[in-house]
Coordinates of C-alpha atoms and ligand atoms in Angstrom, one line a residue:
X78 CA -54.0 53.7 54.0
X79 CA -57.6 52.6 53.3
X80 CA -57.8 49.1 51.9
X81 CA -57.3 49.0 48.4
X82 CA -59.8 48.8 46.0
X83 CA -59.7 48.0 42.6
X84 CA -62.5 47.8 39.6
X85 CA -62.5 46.8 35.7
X86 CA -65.5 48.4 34.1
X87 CA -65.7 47.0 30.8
X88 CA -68.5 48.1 28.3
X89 CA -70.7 45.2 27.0
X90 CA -70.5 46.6 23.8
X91 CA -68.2 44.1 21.8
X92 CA -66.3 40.8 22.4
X93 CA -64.0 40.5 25.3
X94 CA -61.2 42.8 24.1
X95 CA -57.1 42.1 24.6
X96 CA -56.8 45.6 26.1
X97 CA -59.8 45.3 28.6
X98 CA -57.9 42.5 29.5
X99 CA -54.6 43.7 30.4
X100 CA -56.8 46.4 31.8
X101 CA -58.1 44.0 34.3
X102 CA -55.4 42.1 34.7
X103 CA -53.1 44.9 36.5
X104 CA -56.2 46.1 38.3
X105 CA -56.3 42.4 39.4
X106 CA -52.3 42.1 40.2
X107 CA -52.6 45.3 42.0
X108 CA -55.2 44.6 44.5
X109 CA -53.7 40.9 45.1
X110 CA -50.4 42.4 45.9
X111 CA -52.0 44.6 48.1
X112 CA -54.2 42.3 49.6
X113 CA -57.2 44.7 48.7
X114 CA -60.1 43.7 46.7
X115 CA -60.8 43.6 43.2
X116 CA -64.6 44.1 41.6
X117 CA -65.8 43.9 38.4
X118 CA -68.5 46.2 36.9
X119 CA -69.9 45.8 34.0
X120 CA -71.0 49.0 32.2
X121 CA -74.4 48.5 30.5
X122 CA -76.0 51.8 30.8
X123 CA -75.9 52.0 27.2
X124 CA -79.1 49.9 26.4
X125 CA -78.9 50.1 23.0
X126 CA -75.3 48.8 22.3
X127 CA -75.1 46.3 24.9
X128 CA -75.4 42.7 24.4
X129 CA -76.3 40.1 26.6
X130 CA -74.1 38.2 24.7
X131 CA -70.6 40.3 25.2
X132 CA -71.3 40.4 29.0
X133 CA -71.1 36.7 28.6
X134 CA -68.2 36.8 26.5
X135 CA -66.2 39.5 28.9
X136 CA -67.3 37.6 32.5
X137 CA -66.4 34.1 30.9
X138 CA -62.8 35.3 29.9
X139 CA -62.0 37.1 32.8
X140 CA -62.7 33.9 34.5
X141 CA -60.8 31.8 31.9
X142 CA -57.6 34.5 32.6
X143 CA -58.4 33.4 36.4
X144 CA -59.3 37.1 37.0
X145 CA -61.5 35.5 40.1
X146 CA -63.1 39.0 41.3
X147 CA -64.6 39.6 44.8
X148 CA -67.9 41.0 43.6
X149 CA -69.9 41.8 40.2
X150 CA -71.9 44.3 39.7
X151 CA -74.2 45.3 37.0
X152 CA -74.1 49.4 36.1
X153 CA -78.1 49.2 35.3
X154 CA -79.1 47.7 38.2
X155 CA -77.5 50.8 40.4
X156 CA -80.0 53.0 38.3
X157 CA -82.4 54.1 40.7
X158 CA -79.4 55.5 43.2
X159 CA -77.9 57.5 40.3
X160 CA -81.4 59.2 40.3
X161 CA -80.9 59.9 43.7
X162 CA -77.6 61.5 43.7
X163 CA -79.1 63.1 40.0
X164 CA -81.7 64.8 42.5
X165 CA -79.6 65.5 45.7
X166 CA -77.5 67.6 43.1
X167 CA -80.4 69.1 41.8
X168 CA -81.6 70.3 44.9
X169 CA -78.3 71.7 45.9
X170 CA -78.0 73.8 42.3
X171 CA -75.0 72.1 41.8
X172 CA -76.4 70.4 38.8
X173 CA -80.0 71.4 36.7
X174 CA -82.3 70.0 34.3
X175 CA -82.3 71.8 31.1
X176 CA -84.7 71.2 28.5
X177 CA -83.5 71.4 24.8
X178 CA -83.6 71.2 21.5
X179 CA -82.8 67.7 20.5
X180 CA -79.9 67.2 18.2
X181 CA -81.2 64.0 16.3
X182 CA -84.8 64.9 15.6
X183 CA -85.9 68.4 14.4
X184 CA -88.1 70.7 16.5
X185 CA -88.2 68.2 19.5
X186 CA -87.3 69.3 22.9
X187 CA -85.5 66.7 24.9
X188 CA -84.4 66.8 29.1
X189 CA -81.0 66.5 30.1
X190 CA -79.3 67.5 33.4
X191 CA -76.4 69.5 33.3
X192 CA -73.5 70.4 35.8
X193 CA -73.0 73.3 37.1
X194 CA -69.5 73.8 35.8
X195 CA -67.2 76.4 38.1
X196 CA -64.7 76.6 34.7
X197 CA -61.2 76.1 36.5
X198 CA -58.0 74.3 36.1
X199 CA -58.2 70.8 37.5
X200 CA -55.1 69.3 38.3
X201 CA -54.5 65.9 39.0
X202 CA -51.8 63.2 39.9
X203 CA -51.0 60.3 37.7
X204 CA -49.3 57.2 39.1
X205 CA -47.7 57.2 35.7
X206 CA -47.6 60.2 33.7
X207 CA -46.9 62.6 36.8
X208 CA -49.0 65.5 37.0
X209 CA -51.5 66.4 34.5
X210 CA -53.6 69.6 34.1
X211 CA -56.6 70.6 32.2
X212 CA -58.5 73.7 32.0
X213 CA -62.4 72.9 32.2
X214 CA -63.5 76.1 31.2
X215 CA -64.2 75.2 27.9
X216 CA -66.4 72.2 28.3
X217 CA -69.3 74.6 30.1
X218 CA -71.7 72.9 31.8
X219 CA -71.6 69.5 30.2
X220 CA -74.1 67.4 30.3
X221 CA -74.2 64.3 32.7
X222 CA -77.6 62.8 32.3
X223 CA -80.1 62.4 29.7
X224 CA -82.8 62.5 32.4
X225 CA -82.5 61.7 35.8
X226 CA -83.2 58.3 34.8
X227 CA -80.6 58.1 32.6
X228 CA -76.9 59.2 33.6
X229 CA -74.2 59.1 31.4
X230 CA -71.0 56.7 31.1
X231 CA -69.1 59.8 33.8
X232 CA -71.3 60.5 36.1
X233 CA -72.3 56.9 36.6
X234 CA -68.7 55.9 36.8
X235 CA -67.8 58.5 39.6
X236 CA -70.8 57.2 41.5
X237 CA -70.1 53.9 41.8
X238 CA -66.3 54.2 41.8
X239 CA -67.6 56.3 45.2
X240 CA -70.2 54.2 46.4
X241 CA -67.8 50.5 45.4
X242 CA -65.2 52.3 47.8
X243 CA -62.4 52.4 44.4
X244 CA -59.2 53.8 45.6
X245 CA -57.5 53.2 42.8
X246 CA -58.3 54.1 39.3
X247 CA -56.0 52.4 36.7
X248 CA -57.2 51.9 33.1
X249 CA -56.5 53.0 29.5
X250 CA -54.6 56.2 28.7
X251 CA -57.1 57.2 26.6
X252 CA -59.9 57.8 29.6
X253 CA -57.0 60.6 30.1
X254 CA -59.0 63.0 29.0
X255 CA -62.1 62.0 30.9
X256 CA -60.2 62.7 34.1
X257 CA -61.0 66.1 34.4
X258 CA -64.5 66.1 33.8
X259 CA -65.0 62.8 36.6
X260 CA -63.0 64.6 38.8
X261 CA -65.7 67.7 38.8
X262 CA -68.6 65.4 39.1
X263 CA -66.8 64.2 42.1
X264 CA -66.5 66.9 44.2
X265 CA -70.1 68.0 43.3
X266 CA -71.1 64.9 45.0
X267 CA -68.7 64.8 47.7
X268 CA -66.6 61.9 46.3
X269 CA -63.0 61.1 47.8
X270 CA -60.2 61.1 44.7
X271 CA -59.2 57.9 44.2
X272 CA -55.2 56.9 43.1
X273 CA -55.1 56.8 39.0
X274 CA -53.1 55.2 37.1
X275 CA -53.8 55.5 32.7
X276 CA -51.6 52.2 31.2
X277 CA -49.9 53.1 28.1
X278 CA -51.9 52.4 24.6
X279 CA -51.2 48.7 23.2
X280 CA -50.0 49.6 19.5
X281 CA -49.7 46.9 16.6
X282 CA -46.8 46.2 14.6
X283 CA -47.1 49.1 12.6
X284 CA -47.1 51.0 16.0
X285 CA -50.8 52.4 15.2
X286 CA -53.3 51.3 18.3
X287 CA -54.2 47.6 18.3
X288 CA -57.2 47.7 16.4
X289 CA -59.0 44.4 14.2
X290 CA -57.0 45.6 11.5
X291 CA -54.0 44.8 13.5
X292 CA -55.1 40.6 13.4
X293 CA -57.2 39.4 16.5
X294 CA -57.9 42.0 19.6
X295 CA -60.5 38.9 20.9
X296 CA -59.2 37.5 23.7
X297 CA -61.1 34.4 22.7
X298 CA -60.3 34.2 19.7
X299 CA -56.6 33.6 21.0
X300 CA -57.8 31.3 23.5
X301 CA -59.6 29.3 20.5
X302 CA -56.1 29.5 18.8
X303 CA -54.8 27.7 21.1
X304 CA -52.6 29.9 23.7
X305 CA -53.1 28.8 26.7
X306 CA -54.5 31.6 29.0
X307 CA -51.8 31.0 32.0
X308 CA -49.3 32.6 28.7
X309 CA -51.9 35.2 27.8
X310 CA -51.9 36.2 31.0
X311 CA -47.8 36.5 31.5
X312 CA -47.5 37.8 28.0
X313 CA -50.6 41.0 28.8
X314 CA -48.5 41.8 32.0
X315 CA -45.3 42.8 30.3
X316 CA -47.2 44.8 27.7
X317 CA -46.2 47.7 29.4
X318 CA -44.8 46.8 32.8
X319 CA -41.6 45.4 33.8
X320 CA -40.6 43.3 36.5
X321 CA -37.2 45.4 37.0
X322 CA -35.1 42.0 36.1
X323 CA -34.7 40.2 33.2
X324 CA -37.4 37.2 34.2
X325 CA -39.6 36.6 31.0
X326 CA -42.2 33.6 32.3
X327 CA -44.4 34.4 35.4
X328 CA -47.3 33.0 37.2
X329 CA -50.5 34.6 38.0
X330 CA -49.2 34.3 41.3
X331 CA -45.6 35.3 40.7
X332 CA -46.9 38.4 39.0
X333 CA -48.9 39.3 42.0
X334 CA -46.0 38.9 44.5
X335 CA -44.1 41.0 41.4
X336 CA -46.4 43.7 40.5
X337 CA -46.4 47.3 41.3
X338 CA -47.2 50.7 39.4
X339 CA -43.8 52.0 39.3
X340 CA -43.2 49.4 36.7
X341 CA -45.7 50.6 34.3
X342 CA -44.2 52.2 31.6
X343 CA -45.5 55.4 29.8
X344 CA -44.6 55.1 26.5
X345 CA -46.7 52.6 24.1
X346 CA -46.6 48.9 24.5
X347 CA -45.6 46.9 21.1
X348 CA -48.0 44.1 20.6
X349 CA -45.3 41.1 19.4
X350 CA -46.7 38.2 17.9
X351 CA -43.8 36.3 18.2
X352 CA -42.9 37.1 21.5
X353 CA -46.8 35.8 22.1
X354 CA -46.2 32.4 20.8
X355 CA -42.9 31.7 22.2
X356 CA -44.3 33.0 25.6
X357 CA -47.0 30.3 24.9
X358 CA -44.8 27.6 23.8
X359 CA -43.3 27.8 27.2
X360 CA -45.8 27.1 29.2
X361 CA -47.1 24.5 26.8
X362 CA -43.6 23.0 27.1
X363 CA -44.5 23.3 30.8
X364 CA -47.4 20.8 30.6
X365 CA -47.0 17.1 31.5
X366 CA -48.3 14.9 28.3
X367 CA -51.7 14.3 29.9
X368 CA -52.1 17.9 30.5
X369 CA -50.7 18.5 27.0
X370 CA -53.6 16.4 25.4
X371 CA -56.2 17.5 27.4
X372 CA -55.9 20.9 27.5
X373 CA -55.1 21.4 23.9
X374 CA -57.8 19.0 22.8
X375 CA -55.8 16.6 20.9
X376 CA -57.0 13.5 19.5
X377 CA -55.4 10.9 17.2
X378 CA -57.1 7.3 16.2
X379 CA -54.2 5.8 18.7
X380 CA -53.7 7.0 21.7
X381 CA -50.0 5.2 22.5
X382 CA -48.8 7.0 19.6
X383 CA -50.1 10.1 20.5
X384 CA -48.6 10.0 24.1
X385 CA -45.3 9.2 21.9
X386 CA -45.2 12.0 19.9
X387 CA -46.3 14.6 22.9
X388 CA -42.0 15.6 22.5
X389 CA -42.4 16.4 19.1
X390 CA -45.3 18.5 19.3
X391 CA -43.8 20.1 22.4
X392 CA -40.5 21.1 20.3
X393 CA -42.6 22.3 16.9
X394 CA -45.6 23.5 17.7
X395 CA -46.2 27.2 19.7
X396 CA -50.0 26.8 19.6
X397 CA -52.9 24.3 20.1
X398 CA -54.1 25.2 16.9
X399 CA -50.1 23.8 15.4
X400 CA -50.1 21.0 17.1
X401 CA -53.2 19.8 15.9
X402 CA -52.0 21.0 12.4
X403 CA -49.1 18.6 12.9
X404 CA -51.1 15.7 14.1
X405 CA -53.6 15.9 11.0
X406 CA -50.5 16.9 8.7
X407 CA -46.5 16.2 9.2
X408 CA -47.2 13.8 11.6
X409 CA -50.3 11.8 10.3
X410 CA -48.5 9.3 8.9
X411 CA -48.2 7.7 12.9
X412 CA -51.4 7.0 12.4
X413 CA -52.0 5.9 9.1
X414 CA -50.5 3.3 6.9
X415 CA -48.4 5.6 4.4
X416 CA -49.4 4.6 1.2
X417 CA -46.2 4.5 -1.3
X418 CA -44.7 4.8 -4.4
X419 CA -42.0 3.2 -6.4
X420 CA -40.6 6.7 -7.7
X421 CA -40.2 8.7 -4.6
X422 CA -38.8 5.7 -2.6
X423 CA -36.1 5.5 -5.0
X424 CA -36.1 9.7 -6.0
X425 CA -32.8 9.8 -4.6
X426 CA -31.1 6.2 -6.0
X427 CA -27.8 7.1 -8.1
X428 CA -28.3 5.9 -11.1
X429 CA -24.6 4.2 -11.2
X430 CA -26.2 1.8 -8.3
X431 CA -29.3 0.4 -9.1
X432 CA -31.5 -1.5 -6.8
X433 CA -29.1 0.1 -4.1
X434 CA -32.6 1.5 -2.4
X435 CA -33.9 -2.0 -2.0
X436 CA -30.4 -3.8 -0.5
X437 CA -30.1 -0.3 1.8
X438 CA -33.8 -0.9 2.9
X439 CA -33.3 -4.8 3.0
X440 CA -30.0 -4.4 5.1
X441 CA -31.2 -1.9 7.8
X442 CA -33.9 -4.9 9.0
X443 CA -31.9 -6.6 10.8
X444 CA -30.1 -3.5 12.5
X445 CA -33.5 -2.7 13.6
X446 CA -34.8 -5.8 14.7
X447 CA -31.8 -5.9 17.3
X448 CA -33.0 -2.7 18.6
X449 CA -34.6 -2.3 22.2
X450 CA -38.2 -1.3 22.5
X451 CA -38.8 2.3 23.4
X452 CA -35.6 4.0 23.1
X453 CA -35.0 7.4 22.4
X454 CA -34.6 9.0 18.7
X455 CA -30.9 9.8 19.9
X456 CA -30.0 5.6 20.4
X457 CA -31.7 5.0 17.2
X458 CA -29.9 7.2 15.4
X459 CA -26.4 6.0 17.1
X460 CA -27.6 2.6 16.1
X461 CA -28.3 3.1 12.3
X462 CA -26.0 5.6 11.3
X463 CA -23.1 3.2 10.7
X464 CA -25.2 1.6 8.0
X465 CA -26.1 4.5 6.4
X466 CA -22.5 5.4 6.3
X467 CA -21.6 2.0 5.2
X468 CA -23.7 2.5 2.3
X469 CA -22.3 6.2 1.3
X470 CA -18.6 4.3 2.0
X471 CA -19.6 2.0 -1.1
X472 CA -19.5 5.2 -3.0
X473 CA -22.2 7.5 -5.2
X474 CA -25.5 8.6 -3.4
X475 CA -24.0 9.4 0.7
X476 CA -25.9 8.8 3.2
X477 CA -29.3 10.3 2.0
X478 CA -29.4 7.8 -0.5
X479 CA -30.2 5.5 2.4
X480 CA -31.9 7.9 4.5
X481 CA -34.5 9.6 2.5
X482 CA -36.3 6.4 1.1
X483 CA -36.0 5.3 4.9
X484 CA -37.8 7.9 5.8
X485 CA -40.2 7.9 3.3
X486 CA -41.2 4.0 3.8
X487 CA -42.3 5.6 7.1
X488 CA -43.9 8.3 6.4
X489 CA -45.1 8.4 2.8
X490 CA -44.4 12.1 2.8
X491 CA -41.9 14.2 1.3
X492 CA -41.9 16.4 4.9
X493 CA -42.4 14.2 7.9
X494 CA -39.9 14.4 10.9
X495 CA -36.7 12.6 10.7
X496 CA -36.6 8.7 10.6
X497 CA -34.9 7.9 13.7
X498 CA -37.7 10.0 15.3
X499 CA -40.5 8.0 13.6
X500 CA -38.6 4.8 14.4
X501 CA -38.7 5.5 18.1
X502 CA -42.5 6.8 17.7
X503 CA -43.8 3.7 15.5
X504 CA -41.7 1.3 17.0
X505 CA -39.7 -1.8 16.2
X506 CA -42.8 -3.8 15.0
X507 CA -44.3 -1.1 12.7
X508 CA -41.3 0.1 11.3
X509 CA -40.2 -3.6 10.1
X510 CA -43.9 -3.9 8.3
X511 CA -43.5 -0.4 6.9
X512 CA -40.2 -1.3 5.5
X513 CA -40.8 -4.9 4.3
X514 CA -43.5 -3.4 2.4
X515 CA -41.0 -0.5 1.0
X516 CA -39.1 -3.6 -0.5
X517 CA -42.2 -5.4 -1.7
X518 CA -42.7 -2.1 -3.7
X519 CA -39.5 -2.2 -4.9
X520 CA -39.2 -6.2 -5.8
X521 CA -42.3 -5.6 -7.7
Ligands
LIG97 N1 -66.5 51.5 30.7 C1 -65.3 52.1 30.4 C2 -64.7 51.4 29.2 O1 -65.1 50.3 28.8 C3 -64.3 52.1 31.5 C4 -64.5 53.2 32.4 C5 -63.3 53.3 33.4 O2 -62.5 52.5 33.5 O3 -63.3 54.4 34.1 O4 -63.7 51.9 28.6

């Protein structure tokens, strides 16, 4: 077999889209596994609707996906040998110029160069729908230029595909129908076949096709949400292929040694939101803490304290975006003095006990104070639970009458992770000061 050859040909027409991606990635996982080469063409005949700006937005995140191709090409820059295969059909009276009516503007006559259409069944193999046949008959001779200047989205497709050496042709099932028409224009021009291979549509939760209305189809925009693209990646490869086991979390590199076409799928692929973020929690899990900060662009007024609570963001958040969330929510109160007051520090203080909130607070001190510096929220907890319980053994209250105003004369919040956590986050020295000034509340 020739080597392989694959292209993603994406339209400059709108942002970066989550189906041109997965698009791109198989053609991409496809041509690695088979040591072939894959090229990326960008498809801006259409002058009118493309945008600089997209073709930025499309080149920039197939290289964020690490979609490294071996050559880029431009569709408009190949202009001037579509009109040479335009005229070389032409001259053979396989194809004519015809001039017409124009549809848009009354009474003028536009040019457009038609194919000479022999109206027959065209049948052709689909790596993953089988055969498929269509009768052409009944789209005449359809037009393939506007002049022969100009070609249109199939003709200039089938002549690069040709002249890019494409073997294989794998994109969206709905360039199914396109198929038959291409597949003319090729044997007009003397084109080889290549392999193709339609991927089932991506359909939203409602199973309609993924569309805006379905949340965000921008592959940036999940990017700016903070998935990292090593789990957009894994998560876009299993939207309609399987591996054949039960593995869940790839590689880019562990999907090319993996991939093949016989484990697309033909029916629909569910977009799952939730499978998404756990997929992405994963590899943030994945990251070490330095990684973790940089890559999700974390900041906090002190960095210590950040490194500290990298475990807890790791276990809550499933996104950038969260974890950030968490440092300027939850978890603020690391960085900032929590600023109390007397009726939530003693919300839960039986009323048969009073003051017990202060001789609680007072009597954990020295409990902590014997603690070691930087131990886990599991050996803090070991260490102070016998005093909680101590206090719930004196009757009335349990043990979150001593817990809850522990935790917030740490926090200052009415949701903030658990004490012990905070204790082993803030450490010995900044708890005591939190707490002393918990009691000065109360004494006052
Ligand atoms: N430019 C076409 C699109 O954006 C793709 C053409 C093809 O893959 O054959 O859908």
């Amino acid at each position: 077999m020739n080597k392989v050859v694959t292209r993603i040909a994406p339209s400059p027409t709108g942002r970066f889209h989550i189906g041109t991606a997965r698009t791109a990635l198989f053609n991409y996982l496809f041509a690695r596994h088979m040591g072939g080469s894959f090229l990326i063409r960008v498809e801006d005949t259409d002058r009118e609707r493309s945008k600089p700006e997209f073709e930025k937005d499309i080149l920039d995140g197939l290289a964020g996906l690490g979609l490294v191709a071996d050559e880029t090409v431009r569709q408009s820059e190949r202009v001037d040998r579509h009109t040479e295969l335009l005229k070389e059909l032409v001259g053979r009276d396989l194809a004519y110029v015809s001039h017409e009516e124009s549809k848009t503007e009354a009474g003028k006559t536009v040019e457009v160069v038609r194919l000479r259409n022999p109206g027959r069944e065209v049948t052709f193999h689909d790596e993953v729908r089988g055969d498929i046949t269509f009768d052409t008959t009944e789209l005449g001779d359809f037009v393939i230029a506007r002049s022969l200047t100009d070609p249109l989205y199939h003709f200039a497709v089938v002549a690069d595909d040709m002249d890019m050496g494409v073997t294989h042709v794998i994109r969206g099932e709905d360039h199914i129908s396109n198929t038959p028409r291409q597949i003319l224009i090729q044997e007009a021009i003397g084109a080889p076949r290549p392999v193709y291979a339609h991927l089932p549509l991506i359909l939203d939760e409602k199973r309609a096709k993924l569309s805006k209305r379905s949340g965000a189809t921008s592959v940036q925009d999940y990017l700016d949400e903070g998935i990292l693209p090593e789990a957009l990646v894994n998560y876009l490869a299993l939207l309609g292929w399987n591996p054949g086991d039960t593995r869940e979390y790839f590689t880019l590199q562990e999907l090319v040694d993996a991939f093949s076409l016989e484990g697309i799928q033909k029916s629909g692929a569910a977009w799952d939101r939730e499978k998404l973020l756990s997929v992405n929690q994963h590899w943030m899990r994945e990251l070490t803490t330095d990684a973790f900060i940089t890559r999700g662009n974390l900041t906090a007024p002190d960095e210590k304290l950040l490194i500290e609570s990298v475990p807890l963001l790791k276990e809550r958040a499933r996104t950038f975006s969260e974890a950030r969330e968490l440092l300027s929510g939850e978890l603020s109160c690391l960085f900032t003095k929590p600023e109390l007051h007397r009726e939530l520090l003693v919300a839960k203080e039986p009323t048969e006990r009073p003051g017990m909130t202060e001789t609680a607070l007072e009597s954990l001190q020295e409990p902590i104070k014997s603690l070691p510096e930087g131990i886990s929220a599991e050996v803090v907890k070991e260490s102070l639970m016998p005093f909680a319980d101590a206090e719930e053994a004196k009757g009335k209250g349990g043990r979150g009458a001593v817990l809850w105003p522990l935790r917030y004369a740490l926090s200052g919040r009415e949701r903030s992770p658990d004490p012990f956590t905070l204790i082993a986050i803030l450490g010995k020295e900044e708890t005591l000061s939190r707490l002393e000034k918990a009691v000065a509340i109360l004494e006052g």
